[in-house]
Tab-separated table of C-alpha atoms and ligand atoms in Angstrom:
chain	number	residue	atom	x	y	z
D	205	MET	CA	-43.502	2.791	-5.840
D	206	VAL	CA	-39.978	1.461	-6.099
D	207	ASP	CA	-37.534	3.935	-7.707
D	208	LYS	CA	-36.139	2.738	-11.006
D	209	ARG	CA	-32.402	3.079	-10.561
D	210	LYS	CA	-30.069	3.441	-13.502
D	211	PRO	CA	-26.977	1.260	-13.132
D	212	ILE	CA	-23.710	2.869	-14.222
D	213	ALA	CA	-20.425	1.208	-15.166
D	214	VAL	CA	-17.948	0.490	-12.361
D	215	LYS	CA	-15.313	2.668	-13.970
D	216	GLU	CA	-17.736	5.560	-14.311
D	217	ALA	CA	-18.763	5.132	-10.667
D	218	ILE	CA	-15.141	5.217	-9.508
D	219	GLU	CA	-14.494	8.295	-11.631
D	220	ARG	CA	-17.481	10.086	-10.123
D	221	VAL	CA	-16.128	9.398	-6.646
D	222	MET	CA	-12.565	10.374	-7.480
D	223	LYS	CA	-13.690	13.646	-9.081
D	224	ARG	CA	-15.236	14.729	-5.806
D	225	VAL	CA	-12.122	14.102	-3.751
D	226	THR	CA	-10.459	17.091	-2.150
D	227	HIS	CA	-7.045	16.816	-0.521
D	228	LEU	CA	-6.724	16.836	3.230
D	229	THR	CA	-4.234	19.192	4.847
D	230	GLU	CA	-0.774	18.139	6.019
D	231	GLU	CA	0.818	17.577	9.373
D	232	THR	CA	4.260	16.829	10.763
D	233	VAL	CA	4.976	13.568	12.553
D	234	PRO	CA	8.169	12.215	14.104
D	235	LEU	CA	9.959	9.649	11.955
D	236	HIS	CA	9.001	6.724	14.175
D	237	LYS	CA	5.314	7.528	13.571
D	238	ALA	CA	5.648	7.949	9.805
D	239	TYR	CA	5.326	4.301	8.734
D	240	GLY	CA	2.102	3.751	6.790
D	241	ARG	CA	1.452	7.446	6.178
D	242	ILE	CA	1.532	9.212	2.821
D	243	LEU	CA	4.356	11.627	2.080
D	244	ALA	CA	3.192	15.205	1.658
D	245	GLU	CA	6.539	16.397	0.303
D	246	PRO	CA	9.249	14.686	-1.730
D	247	VAL	CA	12.267	13.208	0.015
D	248	ARG	CA	15.304	15.021	-1.323
D	249	ALA	CA	18.867	13.820	-0.838
D	250	SER	CA	20.430	16.358	1.538
D	251	HIS	CA	23.884	14.909	0.810
D	252	ASP	CA	25.571	12.286	-1.326
D	253	VAL	CA	25.180	8.623	-0.329
D	254	PRO	CA	27.654	7.332	0.533
D	255	PRO	CA	28.864	10.702	1.818
D	256	PHE	CA	32.525	9.701	1.198
D	257	ASP	CA	34.430	7.027	-0.715
D	258	ARG	CA	34.442	4.012	1.589
D	259	SER	CA	35.422	0.413	1.886
D	260	PRO	CA	32.664	-2.153	1.214
D	261	TYR	CA	34.787	-4.931	2.790
D	262	ASP	CA	37.085	-5.700	5.667
D	263	GLY	CA	40.580	-5.518	4.152
D	264	PHE	CA	43.474	-3.224	3.330
D	265	ALA	CA	43.426	0.117	1.511
D	266	VAL	CA	46.297	0.342	-0.982
D	267	ARG	CA	47.477	2.244	-4.044
D	268	SER	CA	46.386	0.165	-7.055
D	269	ALA	CA	49.588	1.193	-8.873
D	270	ASP	CA	51.581	-0.728	-6.236
D	271	THR	CA	49.754	-3.984	-6.992
D	272	LYS	CA	50.963	-4.170	-10.601
D	273	GLY	CA	52.542	-7.495	-11.543
D	274	ALA	CA	51.353	-9.368	-8.440
D	275	SER	CA	50.853	-13.087	-9.077
D	276	GLY	CA	51.027	-16.453	-7.340
D	277	GLU	CA	54.681	-16.800	-8.255
D	278	SER	CA	55.569	-13.222	-7.478
D	279	ARG	CA	53.536	-11.994	-4.526
D	280	VAL	CA	53.657	-8.288	-3.694
D	281	GLU	CA	54.173	-7.228	-0.094
D	282	PHE	CA	52.644	-4.247	1.740
D	283	ARG	CA	53.494	-2.645	5.054
D	284	VAL	CA	50.523	-1.841	7.310
D	285	ILE	CA	50.788	1.722	8.678
D	286	ASP	CA	47.380	2.186	10.353
D	287	HIS	CA	44.190	0.357	11.331
D	288	ILE	CA	40.707	1.914	11.172
D	289	GLY	CA	37.165	0.717	11.710
D	290	ALA	CA	33.889	2.266	10.491
D	291	GLY	CA	33.436	5.719	11.989
D	292	ALA	CA	37.170	6.449	12.160
D	293	VAL	CA	39.278	8.478	9.729
D	294	SER	CA	42.951	7.666	9.149
D	295	PRO	CA	45.259	10.685	9.481
D	296	HIS	CA	47.783	8.978	7.175
D	297	THR	CA	48.343	9.291	3.475
D	298	VAL	CA	49.053	5.912	1.973
D	299	GLY	CA	52.451	5.927	0.252
D	300	ALA	CA	54.274	3.457	-1.998
D	301	GLY	CA	54.135	-0.089	-0.636
D	302	GLU	CA	51.966	0.999	2.282
D	303	ALA	CA	48.491	-0.070	3.336
D	304	VAL	CA	45.877	0.836	5.970
D	305	ARG	CA	43.945	-2.016	7.516
D	306	ILE	CA	40.345	-0.904	7.007
D	307	MET	CA	36.946	-2.287	8.022
D	308	THR	CA	33.627	-2.144	6.133
D	309	GLY	CA	32.182	1.376	6.060
D	310	ALA	CA	35.400	3.208	6.903
D	311	PRO	CA	36.447	6.077	4.600
D	312	LEU	CA	39.225	5.332	2.149
D	313	PRO	CA	42.448	6.980	3.431
D	314	ASN	CA	44.151	9.636	1.336
D	315	GLY	CA	46.440	8.182	-1.279
D	316	ALA	CA	44.653	4.821	-1.468
D	317	ASP	CA	42.404	3.969	-4.442
D	318	ALA	CA	41.652	0.259	-3.980
D	319	VAL	CA	40.753	-2.210	-1.267
D	320	VAL	CA	42.208	-5.697	-0.960
D	321	MET	CA	39.808	-8.026	0.863
D	322	LEU	CA	41.190	-9.845	3.908
D	323	GLU	CA	40.442	-13.124	2.109
D	324	GLN	CA	42.789	-12.083	-0.717
D	325	THR	CA	45.849	-11.740	1.507
D	326	VAL	CA	48.405	-13.733	3.413
D	327	ILE	CA	49.081	-11.802	6.600
D	328	THR	CA	52.158	-11.631	8.802
D	329	GLU	CA	52.535	-9.321	11.815
D	330	ASP	CA	52.911	-5.894	10.111
D	331	THR	CA	52.759	-6.920	6.496
D	332	PHE	CA	50.699	-8.910	4.033
D	333	THR	CA	51.125	-10.162	0.501
D	334	ILE	CA	48.759	-10.379	-2.454
D	335	ARG	CA	48.778	-12.513	-5.572
D	336	LYS	CA	46.822	-10.386	-8.046
D	337	PRO	CA	46.850	-6.807	-9.315
D	338	PHE	CA	44.008	-4.400	-8.468
D	339	GLU	CA	42.365	-1.836	-10.755
D	340	PRO	CA	41.977	1.781	-9.676
D	341	LEU	CA	38.778	2.031	-7.560
D	342	GLU	CA	38.504	-1.760	-7.275
D	343	ASN	CA	36.453	-2.634	-4.169
D	344	VAL	CA	35.686	0.997	-3.446
D	345	SER	CA	32.185	2.204	-2.739
D	346	LEU	CA	32.110	5.636	-4.334
D	347	LYS	CA	30.749	8.851	-2.867
D	348	GLY	CA	27.321	9.532	-4.372
D	349	GLU	CA	26.942	6.144	-6.069
D	350	ASP	CA	23.626	5.465	-4.310
D	351	ALA	CA	22.197	9.006	-4.269
D	352	GLN	CA	23.429	12.427	-5.261
D	353	GLU	CA	22.813	15.557	-3.253
D	354	GLY	CA	19.668	17.366	-4.407
D	355	GLU	CA	18.165	14.338	-6.142
D	356	ILE	CA	14.498	13.517	-5.419
D	357	ILE	CA	14.543	9.991	-4.023
D	358	VAL	CA	10.850	9.488	-3.241
D	359	LYS	CA	7.959	11.514	-4.660
D	360	ALA	CA	5.209	13.192	-2.645
D	361	GLY	CA	2.111	10.990	-2.521
D	362	THR	CA	4.122	7.837	-1.841
D	363	PHE	CA	3.095	5.354	0.834
D	364	ILE	CA	5.784	5.368	3.520
D	365	GLN	CA	7.011	1.788	3.657
D	366	PRO	CA	10.049	0.644	5.659
D	367	GLY	CA	12.447	1.463	2.795
D	368	VAL	CA	11.122	5.021	2.648
D	369	ILE	CA	11.668	5.219	6.419
D	370	ALA	CA	15.308	4.218	5.839
D	371	VAL	CA	15.754	6.976	3.262
D	372	LEU	CA	14.106	9.555	5.516
D	373	ALA	CA	16.459	8.550	8.336
D	374	THR	CA	19.479	8.660	6.013
D	375	PHE	CA	18.778	12.280	5.141
D	376	GLY	CA	18.007	13.444	8.650
D	377	TYR	CA	14.246	13.791	8.403
D	378	ALA	CA	13.542	13.566	12.151
D	379	GLN	CA	10.159	15.129	11.364
D	380	VAL	CA	8.177	14.145	8.297
D	381	ARG	CA	5.473	16.067	6.460
D	382	VAL	CA	2.603	13.690	5.807
D	383	ALA	CA	-1.020	13.978	4.744
D	384	LYS	CA	-3.496	14.123	7.601
D	385	LYS	CA	-5.594	11.011	7.935
D	386	PRO	CA	-9.249	11.320	7.057
D	387	VAL	CA	-11.737	11.177	9.894
D	388	VAL	CA	-14.047	8.316	9.045
D	389	GLY	CA	-17.304	7.499	10.806
D	390	LEU	CA	-18.677	3.984	10.658
D	391	LEU	CA	-22.314	3.044	11.233
D	392	ALA	CA	-23.992	-0.321	10.739
D	393	THR	CA	-27.736	-0.280	10.152
D	394	GLY	CA	-30.162	-3.149	10.526
D	395	THR	CA	-32.760	-4.110	13.110
D	396	GLU	CA	-31.484	-7.674	12.873
D	397	LEU	CA	-27.992	-6.820	14.117
D	398	VAL	CA	-26.565	-7.778	17.461
D	399	ASP	CA	-23.085	-6.984	18.676
D	400	VAL	CA	-20.235	-9.496	18.746
D	401	HIS	CA	-20.515	-10.176	22.480
D	402	GLU	CA	-24.294	-10.621	22.400
D	403	PRO	CA	-26.051	-13.979	22.025
D	404	LEU	CA	-28.034	-14.690	18.891
D	405	ALA	CA	-31.820	-14.625	19.088
D	406	PRO	CA	-34.417	-15.655	16.483
D	407	GLY	CA	-34.085	-13.491	13.377
D	408	LYS	CA	-30.884	-11.860	14.571
D	409	ILE	CA	-27.355	-11.982	13.185
D	410	ARG	CA	-24.119	-10.527	14.450
D	411	ASN	CA	-22.818	-7.301	12.973
D	412	SER	CA	-19.787	-8.480	11.036
D	413	ASN	CA	-19.573	-5.557	8.620
D	414	GLY	CA	-18.672	-3.000	11.272
D	415	PRO	CA	-15.587	-4.828	12.579
D	416	MET	CA	-14.641	-5.852	9.025
D	417	ILE	CA	-14.632	-2.292	7.727
D	418	ALA	CA	-12.794	-1.080	10.817
D	419	ALA	CA	-10.108	-3.609	9.881
D	420	GLN	CA	-10.118	-2.576	6.209
D	421	LEU	CA	-9.489	0.968	7.424
D	422	ALA	CA	-6.856	-0.183	9.909
D	423	ARG	CA	-5.031	-1.873	7.051
D	424	MET	CA	-4.790	1.605	5.491
D	425	GLY	CA	-3.573	3.077	8.777
D	426	ILE	CA	-6.904	4.814	9.402
D	427	GLU	CA	-8.758	4.541	12.677
D	428	CYS	CA	-12.486	5.047	12.541
D	429	ARG	CA	-15.065	6.589	14.776
D	430	LEU	CA	-17.350	3.753	15.684
D	431	LEU	CA	-20.858	5.134	15.546
D	432	GLY	CA	-22.185	1.715	16.522
D	433	SER	CA	-25.202	0.098	15.024
D	434	LEU	CA	-28.737	1.342	14.606
D	435	PRO	CA	-32.068	-0.324	13.875
D	436	ASP	CA	-33.792	0.452	10.565
D	437	ASP	CA	-35.262	3.732	11.697
D	438	GLU	CA	-35.148	6.718	9.386
D	439	ASP	CA	-35.086	9.401	12.058
D	440	ALA	CA	-32.437	7.681	14.121
D	441	CYS	CA	-30.228	7.188	11.021
D	442	PHE	CA	-30.798	10.771	9.928
D	443	ASP	CA	-29.810	12.195	13.320
D	444	MET	CA	-26.722	10.022	13.543
D	445	VAL	CA	-25.454	10.708	10.000
D	446	LYS	CA	-26.248	14.421	10.277
D	447	ALA	CA	-24.200	14.728	13.442
D	448	ALA	CA	-21.384	12.652	11.935
D	449	ILE	CA	-20.949	14.750	8.799
D	450	ASN	CA	-19.913	17.727	10.904
D	451	GLU	CA	-16.965	15.808	12.263
D	452	CYS	CA	-16.047	13.367	9.502
D	453	ASP	CA	-14.474	13.498	6.069
D	454	ALA	CA	-16.351	10.322	5.219
D	455	VAL	CA	-19.223	8.449	6.814
D	456	ILE	CA	-19.527	4.799	5.916
D	457	THR	CA	-22.823	3.083	6.513
D	458	THR	CA	-23.648	-0.526	5.844
D	459	GLY	CA	-27.096	-1.800	5.010
D	460	GLY	CA	-30.290	0.056	4.188
D	461	VAL	CA	-29.377	1.293	0.690
D	462	SER	CA	-31.508	-1.159	-1.228
D	463	VAL	CA	-35.138	-0.724	-2.205
D	464	GLY	CA	-36.697	-2.747	0.620
D	465	ASP	CA	-39.383	-1.456	2.946
D	466	PHE	CA	-36.844	-0.749	5.686
D	467	ASP	CA	-34.022	0.674	3.572
D	468	PHE	CA	-34.008	4.236	4.813
D	469	LEU	CA	-30.637	5.522	3.679
D	470	PRO	CA	-31.935	6.987	0.381
D	471	ALA	CA	-34.468	9.016	2.371
D	472	VAL	CA	-31.721	10.098	4.758
D	473	TYR	CA	-29.574	11.348	1.851
D	474	ALA	CA	-32.550	13.282	0.487
D	475	ARG	CA	-33.258	14.901	3.861
D	476	LEU	CA	-29.588	15.873	4.204
D	477	GLY	CA	-29.666	17.500	0.767
D	478	ALA	CA	-26.777	15.249	-0.266
D	479	GLU	CA	-25.807	14.915	-3.897
D	480	VAL	CA	-26.148	11.241	-4.796
D	481	LEU	CA	-23.249	10.407	-7.148
D	482	PHE	CA	-24.804	7.043	-7.973
D	483	ASN	CA	-27.079	4.481	-6.396
D	484	LYS	CA	-26.738	1.534	-8.740
D	485	VAL	CA	-23.554	0.087	-10.228
D	486	GLN	CA	-23.127	-2.586	-12.898
D	487	MET	CA	-21.397	-4.951	-10.518
D	488	ARG	CA	-22.016	-8.086	-8.518
D	489	PRO	CA	-21.960	-8.159	-5.619
D	490	GLY	CA	-22.833	-4.681	-4.448
D	491	SER	CA	-24.977	-3.257	-7.239
D	492	VAL	CA	-26.892	-1.147	-4.692
D	493	THR	CA	-23.718	0.557	-3.461
D	494	THR	CA	-24.514	4.235	-3.135
D	495	VAL	CA	-22.153	7.159	-2.806
D	496	ALA	CA	-23.363	10.613	-1.899
D	497	HIS	CA	-21.603	13.829	-1.020
D	498	VAL	CA	-22.658	16.640	1.239
D	499	ARG	CA	-20.728	19.621	2.610
D	500	ASP	CA	-17.288	18.179	1.803
D	501	THR	CA	-18.150	14.830	3.358
D	502	PHE	CA	-18.488	11.583	1.488
D	503	LEU	CA	-21.365	9.306	2.426
D	504	PHE	CA	-20.522	5.762	1.442
D	505	GLY	CA	-23.657	3.642	1.562
D	506	LEU	CA	-22.419	0.072	1.351
D	507	SER	CA	-24.677	-2.916	1.025
D	508	GLY	CA	-25.331	-4.924	4.161
D	509	ASN	CA	-24.430	-8.158	2.443
D	510	PRO	CA	-20.935	-8.919	3.753
D	511	SER	CA	-19.265	-9.714	0.424
D	512	ALA	CA	-20.938	-6.762	-1.272
D	513	CYS	CA	-19.903	-4.527	1.613
D	514	PHE	CA	-16.302	-5.691	1.363
D	515	VAL	CA	-16.148	-5.183	-2.401
D	516	GLY	CA	-17.794	-1.754	-2.162
D	517	PHE	CA	-15.176	-0.653	0.336
D	518	GLU	CA	-12.218	-1.838	-1.743
D	519	LEU	CA	-13.572	-0.389	-4.989
D	520	PHE	CA	-14.845	2.995	-3.868
D	521	VAL	CA	-13.957	3.871	-0.279
D	522	ARG	CA	-10.317	2.851	-0.376
D	523	PRO	CA	-9.251	4.858	-3.435
D	524	ALA	CA	-11.229	7.883	-2.279
D	525	LEU	CA	-9.569	7.924	1.138
D	526	LEU	CA	-6.111	7.320	-0.333
D	527	SER	CA	-6.645	10.076	-2.852
D	528	MET	CA	-7.754	12.469	-0.070
D	529	MET	CA	-4.324	11.817	1.422
D	530	GLY	CA	-2.674	12.658	-1.900
D	531	SER	CA	-1.699	9.096	-2.760
D	532	GLY	CA	-0.467	8.687	-6.311
D	533	ARG	CA	-1.399	4.989	-6.264
D	534	PRO	CA	-4.910	4.734	-4.835
D	535	TYR	CA	-6.217	1.757	-6.821
D	536	LEU	CA	-5.999	-1.975	-6.218
D	537	PRO	CA	-3.073	-3.544	-8.062
D	538	TYR	CA	-4.144	-5.342	-11.204
D	539	GLU	CA	-2.812	-8.677	-12.492
D	540	LYS	CA	-3.687	-11.367	-14.982
D	541	ALA	CA	-3.943	-14.997	-13.895
D	542	VAL	CA	-5.166	-18.345	-15.122
D	543	LEU	CA	-8.431	-19.604	-13.678
D	544	ALA	CA	-7.817	-22.830	-11.732
D	545	ALA	CA	-11.497	-23.846	-11.605
D	546	ASP	CA	-14.580	-23.457	-13.792
D	547	PHE	CA	-16.891	-20.546	-13.046
D	548	LYS	CA	-20.114	-21.455	-14.779
D	549	LYS	CA	-22.442	-18.604	-13.781
D	550	PRO	CA	-23.294	-15.993	-16.414
D	551	ASN	CA	-22.199	-12.441	-15.623
D	552	PRO	CA	-24.888	-9.905	-16.436
D	553	PHE	CA	-22.821	-7.266	-14.588
D	554	ASN	CA	-19.076	-7.149	-13.843
D	555	ARG	CA	-18.471	-9.785	-11.231
D	556	PHE	CA	-15.978	-9.436	-8.394
D	557	ILE	CA	-15.348	-12.925	-7.085
D	558	ARG	CA	-13.523	-13.314	-3.788
D	559	ALA	CA	-10.609	-15.453	-4.759
D	560	VAL	CA	-7.305	-17.008	-3.827
D	561	TYR	CA	-4.459	-15.737	-5.978
D	562	THR	CA	-1.148	-17.588	-6.055
D	563	SER	CA	1.860	-16.600	-8.086
D	564	ALA	CA	4.030	-19.472	-9.231
D	565	PRO	CA	7.038	-19.838	-11.534
D	566	SER	CA	4.746	-21.436	-14.113
D	567	GLY	CA	2.424	-18.402	-13.987
D	568	ALA	CA	-0.126	-16.922	-11.608
D	569	VAL	CA	-3.300	-18.871	-10.886
D	570	VAL	CA	-6.509	-17.838	-9.218
D	571	SER	CA	-9.572	-19.682	-7.980
D	572	PRO	CA	-12.823	-18.655	-6.297
D	573	ALA	CA	-12.573	-18.691	-2.498
D	574	GLY	CA	-15.564	-20.929	-1.868
D	575	PHE	CA	-19.231	-19.967	-1.467
D	576	ASN	CA	-19.409	-16.784	-3.465
D	577	LYS	CA	-22.839	-15.170	-3.173
D	578	SER	CA	-23.117	-11.539	-2.141
D	579	ASN	CA	-24.217	-12.583	1.344
D	580	SER	CA	-21.171	-14.811	1.866
D	581	VAL	CA	-18.901	-13.961	4.735
D	582	THR	CA	-16.602	-17.002	4.560
D	583	SER	CA	-15.248	-16.308	1.076
D	584	ILE	CA	-13.976	-12.927	2.279
D	585	ALA	CA	-12.002	-14.678	4.991
D	586	ARG	CA	-10.456	-17.118	2.538
D	587	GLY	CA	-9.698	-14.699	-0.281
D	588	ASN	CA	-6.749	-12.433	-1.010
D	589	ALA	CA	-7.935	-11.123	-4.375
D	590	PHE	CA	-10.905	-10.522	-6.650
D	591	ILE	CA	-11.356	-12.290	-9.930
D	592	VAL	CA	-13.008	-9.724	-12.191
D	593	LEU	CA	-15.234	-11.128	-14.909
D	594	PRO	CA	-16.579	-8.568	-17.372
D	595	GLY	CA	-20.312	-8.003	-17.628
D	596	GLY	CA	-22.130	-9.525	-20.585
D	597	THR	CA	-20.096	-12.741	-20.560
D	598	ARG	CA	-21.150	-16.354	-20.089
D	599	GLY	CA	-19.326	-18.792	-17.837
D	600	PHE	CA	-15.546	-19.048	-17.660
D	601	GLN	CA	-13.557	-22.247	-17.741
D	602	LYS	CA	-10.539	-23.575	-15.988
D	603	GLY	CA	-7.484	-22.413	-17.967
D	604	ASP	CA	-9.034	-19.107	-19.108
D	605	GLU	CA	-6.992	-16.006	-18.458
D	606	VAL	CA	-8.818	-13.566	-16.188
D	607	ASP	CA	-8.316	-10.156	-14.591
D	608	VAL	CA	-7.377	-10.114	-10.918
D	609	LEU	CA	-7.270	-7.343	-8.330
D	610	ILE	CA	-4.961	-7.925	-5.380
D	611	ILE	CA	-6.259	-7.021	-1.941
D	612	GLY	CA	-4.206	-5.889	1.022
D	613	SER	CA	-1.039	-4.976	-0.788
D	614	GLU	CA	0.986	-1.993	0.466
D	615	GLU	CA	1.715	-0.805	-3.050
D	616	GLY	CA	-1.358	0.352	-4.969
D	617	ALA	CA	-1.809	1.058	-8.668
D	618	ALA	CA	-1.731	4.528	-10.220
D	619	VAL	CA	-4.588	3.830	-12.628
D	620	TRP	CA	-7.791	1.829	-12.620
D	621	GLU	CA	-7.304	-0.739	-15.375
D	622	LEU	CA	-10.757	-2.213	-15.782
D	623	ASN	CA	-13.973	-1.051	-17.407
T	776	LIG	P1	-29.374	-4.670	3.560
T	776	LIG	O1	-28.277	-4.092	2.718
T	776	LIG	O2	-29.697	-3.823	4.749
T	776	LIG	O3	-30.583	-4.968	2.707
T	776	LIG	O4	-28.854	-6.043	4.116
T	776	LIG	C1	-28.570	-7.112	3.240
T	776	LIG	C2	-28.227	-8.342	4.014
T	776	LIG	O5	-27.031	-8.128	4.754
T	776	LIG	C3	-29.246	-8.796	5.007
T	776	LIG	O6	-29.329	-10.189	4.994
T	776	LIG	C4	-28.714	-8.312	6.306
T	776	LIG	O7	-29.180	-9.069	7.408
T	776	LIG	C5	-27.235	-8.445	6.125
T	776	LIG	N1	-26.503	-7.470	6.923
T	776	LIG	C6	-26.820	-6.177	7.036
T	776	LIG	N2	-25.965	-5.528	7.825
T	776	LIG	C7	-25.063	-6.452	8.223
T	776	LIG	C8	-23.927	-6.385	9.074
T	776	LIG	N3	-23.553	-5.228	9.652
T	776	LIG	N4	-23.218	-7.515	9.279
T	776	LIG	C9	-23.592	-8.672	8.667
T	776	LIG	N5	-24.646	-8.771	7.871
T	776	LIG	C10	-25.405	-7.688	7.647
T	777	LIG	MG1	-30.988	-3.828	6.209
């Protein structure tokens, strides 16, 4: 007899997964390896930035008081007493009518409180003239204007993007505390599967889910343990998954979670004594997506259908893995956009349509990325987003405003916006 499964709402399913997440431990990596990791500790300013008052231009450091009354008719002259570039410090104190020729990034000499840009001067050998007065601190980049010592610049749980790398370097973080990456095992199931380098034979298809998920993980900076592919054989799947849970924080399988005669994953979960968090979700594609948990390891049972597999990963696997690493923004970023084409199908469940999202000055638009059934592989290749249509709705028309989730963005969302 086929089990009657009770479908739960997408939001509820995500919550059940996220509740089971435990944080991974931390490790230290050198700065040049920190890109793409998640910060395990906040970045604190170890000094002011800039660390001293400095010149933002190539020019002359002067006393603003000496520039009073300068005009086109009555130019004021300065005598140049020193010349410094970035990295040098002038030993002089600028006195009345004096100036230090100074390059961008060099510290303002004592006595000076303004910088005249080269372009604002007429220069002779040891002197120059100006034609306008300068305010105190005009053209001066002030100590601490960018960051003040002790300030938290980036919070723990932040994805380390190139700007975060710059801040870490600024404050001397040669070593960075980051969350360990989860160990993720990846197994494709299906007697019909052949590997990418193998020829097709009657009834066979190539395993596209395995390489696709490996790439979805790679996009998150996570390498996976390729457990290969297995035929639909309960014992073989059981042995493989059982061995994998000892070594992995998560084991992702594709295929075999439906109710067909050769879908053995539910039996495997039962034999492992795994707690099944859910095995039916109110979503299309991917309603058979199953998540189980055993001995601190997640078992993500994704559908074999390529689009369903892709959606299941982005909705459940991605936030769980990011959250294990302490990410404060584990969810897909959410936008609104105008539908650029009709979508006539009714939506008994929430529908996640692979889509092309384009932002434009006139407003963001989104359209389905071609053939959009759960077994489609091409729409995944063309899409950069999901259109999300709520369950219980009829068709949508061109011009309707719809919810969109953006795929592949570095910056995630802190909350899951949709029901
Ligand atoms: P299943 O979830 O095992 O019922 O598989 C659903 C559909 O997805 C079937 O048509 C399978 O042939 C196909 N499929 C299963 N695994 C893969 C895979 N790794 N790559 C591409 N298609 C697959
Ligand atoms: Mg199968």
